[in-house]
Each structure stands twice: as C-alpha cells, then as structure tokens.
Amino acid sequence: MKNEENLAYFLNEAKTITPKNLGKKLRIAFLASSTINGFEETIRVMCFQKEIDCITYVADYNQYNQEILNEDSGLYQFKPDITFLILDTRHILGEYFFSWYSVPNDDRPKILDTKISEIENICNTFSKNSDSKLVITSLQIPNYSPYGINDENITISLKKVIYEINSRLFQYQKKLGNIFTYDFNEFVRKFGENNIFSYKQFFSGDIKISTEYIPKFVTELMGYVYAVAGKTKKCIVLDLDNTLWGGIIGEDGFDNIKLGDNPVGRSFVEFQKRLLALNERGILLAINSKNNFDDAIEVIQKHPSMILREDNFACLKINWNDKVANLQKIAEELNIGLDSMVFFDDDPMNQEYVRDSLSEVLVVDLPKDSSQYAQIITKMKEFDVLRITEEDTKRNSMYLSQKKRKELENKVGDFNEFLKQMNIEVNVQKANSFSIPRISQLTLKTNQFNLTTRRYQEEEVSKFSSSEDKIVECIQVSDKFGDNGISGTYIIEKRNDEEWIIDTFLLSCRIMGRGVEEIMMSQIIENAKLSGVKRIKGEFIPTAKNKPAENFYKDLGFKKENEFWVFETEEKIKKPEHIKVIKNE
C-alpha cells in the first residue's frame, strides 16, 4: 500500500490545511452507528488535493438518530450540502444478528418490515428537515451462518433478510430526489471482508472499517463529492501508441501492433471496452497523438480488434503538433473547459509536460504495464454523477452532429446564411420532474455563458419550480442535424407586481452564439409584459470563465443601474428571425 493511502498520512496532512477564506465551501457531514475516527480528516485532505474547498461536521458516536430527529441539532444548524450516514448490520439488527434463527418463522417478516420502516423514517425525517444530499450505506451481508451449507434451505435466513432490506432501500431512494444508497457490499467484494473488518479493532473501539482501509472507503465516497461539487470530468483525451494499442504504428505497421488475441493485445482491447462503456453513458472521447494521420486512422477504421471507431471520438488531433497545443485545441473545438478533461498517455515525459503546462487537466499516471489500464479507469471516481440524464447518454451523438454543423458553416462561409440553413427550433418548457435533474446539472456545470454562476442542487430547483414567486423554465434546442437536448435555463424571481429579477440565466457553450440566448431573453420579457411587469433586472457576476457573457445585457439594450442591468419592458427586444419558437405550457 502506497504511503499516501495510509490513514496516518491523511491525519498529518489534515493538520496543515485550512478552508480558504473566499468562495462557497462544500459542507460535508458524517453520521454513523459506529466509530469513524479519521473519516473527516481523510475527506478534507482529498478535497483539498482536488481543489474542493470544504468544511466538515461529525456527529458524536452513534448519535445519528438524535441528530436527524431533533430539528435543532448541530447537524441541521451546520446545513450540510452532502451527508454520509454510515450504518452497519450489527447495529441495525441488534441481538437478532446472533439470535435470528431462534425467531419463529412467522415473526421474521414483521421484524424485517419494522427494520425497513425504521431506516425509511429516519430518511424521511432528514429529507423533510434538510436540503442536503443524504448518502446512506447499504447493510453488509454476513458471509457466515451457523447453519453453514444448509443456510440456503432456510425460508427466511439472515442473509436473505439483509438482501431484502438493501433491495427495498435501493427502491426507496428512487422516491426521494436527495437520498442515495452506496452499495457497501461492493466495497467488501472489492477489498475483502477479512481486510476491511478487524475483530481486534472492533473489540477495542467498535471500529467496523479497519483503519488501514478508511482511505479506500473515503475514496469511494469522493464520487458523491465530485458530483455535488460539480467537479466531475466529461472528456477523456487519449494517446494512441502504447495507450490504445501496443507498439508504434509508424514503426511496427498495421499488422504488427499489439491489439487482439495475445496477452498484451487483450489488455488494450479490455481498456477500449471500458472506454466504450463510458462513452455510451455520456463521457466524450478525443485523441491527442503524435502520428502520421493516415497510418493511425487506418487502424481506427479497419483493424478487426479495434473496439473504438472514428464515430466514438468527438475530436481527433493526430498530427505532429505539441500535445499541450492539441489539448487546448480540443477544448476549444468541443467548447469545454480544460478542467473537464482527463489525459491518458503512456509517456512519462508527456504526462509531466501536460501536468506542468495545463494544471486544470487531470493527467493519469499510466504505468508501463498495459494490463493495469482497465483497472485504473474502473477505479476512477471523477466520472461519477448523481444522476445520468438523457442528455448525458446522447452527448456523443450531439457532438458528432456538431461536427456536421461546423462542416456546413465552413462550406457556406456567411454566418447569417449558415444560421438560416440550420432550421433551429427552440422548445421552451416549464421545469418538471423530467427536466429538473438536467436543469440542476446545467447550473452545476455551465461556466462560460452563465450570467451569475449560481449553483443549485435538484431539491433547490424543485422548490423554485413549485414556488409562486419563481419562474423556472428550460429550452430544448434542435436543428437539421439533430437534437441538442435541454441546453439552457433561466430562473426568475418575481420581486413584485412591477419588477422581476433574473436569478439565473445560462446556456450550454456548445450552442451559444446562434441566437438562442436572445430567444430566451425575449421569452422572459414577453412573459413579463403579459403579467404587467414593467422592469426586468439582472446581474452579471464575473468569474474566471464567463467572459463570453460579459456584454450580453448591454448588447440587448439593458441599461446599467448600480450593480444591476435594467430593461424596461415597453422597449423592443432583439429577437432572431431564423429561430422557430415552440412554447409548451
């Protein structure tokens, strides 16, 4: 085990870091039914290393019930953004953990229902009292039964009870938008119960996860932290030689690269299969390779063992240019931030060069042994999101359509004529249960065309949408090349009968500059006029990344008044004629 994975390392590092004074801090709370010393120090250090500024709250030992049921508890006063509730089987079952088989068969279903109700009641109370995400661990299924090999013949065995509790817990979480279940048994399968659970530590301090494995467990929880903090990655940029296949295409040739039916070749096939699975759920793939284009593209298009084909890559940079320059070009062409990228390259010099030149890019430390590549990518938590939306699963096809748009734009030459030929349609919709997760995702991830960069979780968006004092709408954009999905949103505060405030106004960077943003604003102003509202006010809050939106209000005729931009609704607003607007109530 590497030194940085040892708990002592994190405990020492935690003493040297302090929250930054500026900016919003991610608030993380821990509740548990057992001893969790070292958890909060570890997560603070991991967050610090990923440039996530956080503060933590840890409930007293086995006080989770009191913390959740008491509306004035320290937990609710802390107002966490994400709360981890770590439960264990022994605690939940109590004496039944040992005496289960002495319970009459007829009584066992009642006990099962009671235990499930207890957990659900806790979650319901928490959900009612807090906007925090609650991540609850499933119960560990015991690997021992006093009935031994006859356990499977028992009608309602202890193992079956735990299976059922977990199954109902996973189903229950779907009903509440802020409850998530972490599969603790997956953690046990990954590292082994004999490693995770130490009887000696359990007897000495009710420690259910041994100190040696606390950092590994907290690493699992970091997937939720990345998602809530909006720090997830959405693009994997890949080298080719000795990264997607073994050998060097320019030297070994098409027939001699290692890809396919030999031990080394199979490792690259496995790696590509893992990449394809991520691509199909919405992670973009791109190539950044120093190579002869014709040699490399022939492998991608024609090699029988190649899993990833040309259409799986949103961007191809196969040339002799600088790797850093290529990464910058990829970010520019895909209209994403460098901080959305993960870079895979087998060459340590390229790794170090990119790491030093582009600190925002996550550079993976690839070893020489290609058999580890698939394992490395399956361990990464940086791609985790709380919910995978329909737009996520369609992302790759959307970017392929974007390529065709760019080709048409280059062919037509005149930008206005290009826009006319695009047949753009904007469908304006009120927020609903289907669109709220996507609206939240947009507020968390959109940086460039975002006037205020306010971040909202699903629960907050849901409350806004049901409030009479707010308007929450989103837009779905399509054109002759395909559907861009839900790509923009705005949240309006109805200050009074005569004045509305624009709280949030944003548009996905991949479609900005086509007039869609003007359509969105015209919709707000038309709605205001119909409601008798005389003034629309909005702020532009500058960040390091939203420069493209800086002059938006000014260009539309808004006038500056102190910190606000103001538009009188009796004035005319610029409205593009090349876009068809569909309004869904």
Short mmCIF file of C-alpha atoms in Angstrom, two decimals, residues 423-428 476-478 516 519 523 575-583:
data_model
loop_
_atom_site.label_atom_id
_atom_site.label_comp_id
_atom_site.label_asym_id
_atom_site.label_seq_id
_atom_site.Cartn_x
_atom_site.Cartn_y
_atom_site.Cartn_z
CA ASN A 423 -33.59 25.27 -39.20
CA ILE A 424 -33.15 25.91 -35.48
CA GLU A 425 -36.11 25.23 -33.20
CA VAL A 426 -36.27 26.25 -29.54
CA ASN A 427 -38.81 24.47 -27.37
CA VAL A 428 -39.50 26.48 -24.19
CA GLN A 476 -34.63 22.25 -25.74
CA VAL A 477 -32.80 23.08 -28.97
CA SER A 478 -32.88 21.12 -32.23
CA VAL A 516 -30.72 31.04 -28.80
CA ILE A 519 -34.70 33.97 -27.82
CA GLN A 523 -39.34 34.91 -23.76
CA LYS A 575 -35.29 38.63 -31.42
CA PRO A 576 -33.63 36.49 -34.13
CA GLU A 577 -35.88 35.66 -37.08
CA HIS A 578 -34.08 32.45 -38.09
CA ILE A 579 -35.29 30.54 -35.00
CA LYS A 580 -38.70 28.93 -34.60
CA VAL A 581 -40.02 29.07 -31.04
CA ILE A 582 -42.35 26.42 -29.60
CA LYS A 583 -43.90 27.17 -26.24
#
